């Protein structure tokens, strides 16, 4: 029992450090943007009303929707929009195939919006923390942008070393952060304890009733208080449902509430503090250390999102929506810790562009919200299908439960549409570009596979005719990779044509990726004998499994196959795609796909094949 308690405590500490970085730093800018917008007249009643709206937004969206409901939708212990999409699509697979296709498109678009959020969130978080220097002294104002860019550069340079070394400090530092912001809140609440009456929802309802137009407008700023809400669900596989819930209700939610209400008490006493209410909470002598702590917390929040971008990209690759990219494992023990150079530096360039383009956290706040609220809406829609068709709950209950959250999500999304021209276009543009790339790659792969199948020979018939007058056979094992089982790989045809030999053993291997997070080793392989020491092998992976083909094939020994790693050669077919007018996709998409295909990472590296045992053969193919 003691071990279980220790494990729970350790995972809860980890969840505080990784899961709640974004939402934990939202206190830096939320109330500043709500009151700084100029839409809310500065009165006692309005301060109470805004605080009540913020508190009940946290309660409804985070506590009830994500922590209570959505965290129940685990896909073999995994969470996140990709896992939810897999659950939802599987639940309607046999009932509504057309709906499943639509659902996949919507879910993938939501995944693409993650990248837009992944650019805005680190930019606004780090920039808002460094802007605290302006509170210390206006002379620091010119240093804010350069220092922000320098901190971000250092953060992205560290990515290739992995988070294992610094990750152990995330939890304790974030606990210190939450204790600090809670203490600052208590300090000011003690001077105006009546501010706690804003916990009552009637203050929010009264504000909404008296100022419905203003309420609708400020929802675009209120949504900043739930930045990183999706991380609660996305990181469930790392920490588990119970630690995430325990961390939220025991530390994170109380600390955030105390700090927001402390900022409210400060504004009642000093309305001039509205320029940056968070940093004005601290006495002058502690402001500079608070800026340092806020910056470290902002870096931690950004680190969690960058790591999430690596994981989401890897999942998209294995689901067939992106070409292969270089993946480096940064931990010997934790296979989930990866580094992707292309994603890392593409994300950095976009974040730098966002900082330079918008130049302040207030301007970035105008860009934030559309992508995340649309993501939240998509999550709610997918949750309905999981609850209704996956769990089998009554229709009326499903509509009532998810319909309420859907209404809240739509209100926030609609409010954020008002910020479209001011900057909301930026994350939508990024998400749209990624979506175009993903859908072009997915469709291009379908066209390429169809073109290969149209010209392909059946494997069983080919082998039967081949062994009527068999070629010379040489020692060793040949592994031929093929995208579809049952067809002759082009690499085999080229090998027979040019080398005129066949190996002693021949494995025709197809790697299959599935819409499930994990597939165990007991279900990894399917082996079918084709005669003449030839076998058809299917290798199965979930979208979170690490692909290592030699390791998977090592388990094939004992099924009539003697696999010697030193005597095994891997033959890969590498096609050169030739776009063709009037066929398949639009001309520009075919050219885009051809370029993506040409620049895709090497299959040998992605499959973890030994570099000295790989032979690539191929030719041109039209789509």
mmCIF file of C-alpha atoms in Angstrom, residues 30 49 53 125 168 203 421 471 491 525 561 573 578 586 600 613:
data_model
loop_
_atom_site.group_PDB
_atom_site.id
_atom_site.type_symbol
_atom_site.label_atom_id
_atom_site.label_comp_id
_atom_site.label_asym_id
_atom_site.label_seq_id
_atom_site.Cartn_x
_atom_site.Cartn_y
_atom_site.Cartn_z
ATOM 1 C CA UNK A 30 -6.063 36.709 -18.227
ATOM 2 C CA UNK A 49 -18.927 39.701 -12.148
ATOM 3 C CA UNK A 53 -17.237 34.329 -14.800
ATOM 4 C CA UNK A 125 3.457 32.668 -22.014
ATOM 5 C CA UNK A 168 12.707 15.912 -12.629
ATOM 6 C CA UNK A 203 -22.546 37.622 -9.722
ATOM 7 C CA UNK A 421 -8.946 40.165 -38.073
ATOM 8 C CA UNK A 471 16.661 -18.962 -60.012
ATOM 9 C CA UNK A 491 12.324 -4.540 -55.113
ATOM 10 C CA UNK A 525 3.208 -10.596 -35.793
ATOM 11 C CA UNK A 561 12.150 -19.542 -39.787
ATOM 12 C CA UNK A 573 11.201 -0.195 -52.951
ATOM 13 C CA UNK A 578 5.572 11.688 -61.298
ATOM 14 C CA UNK A 586 -5.328 18.915 -58.455
ATOM 15 C CA UNK A 600 10.388 12.118 -46.717
ATOM 16 C CA UNK A 613 21.993 -4.303 -44.416
#
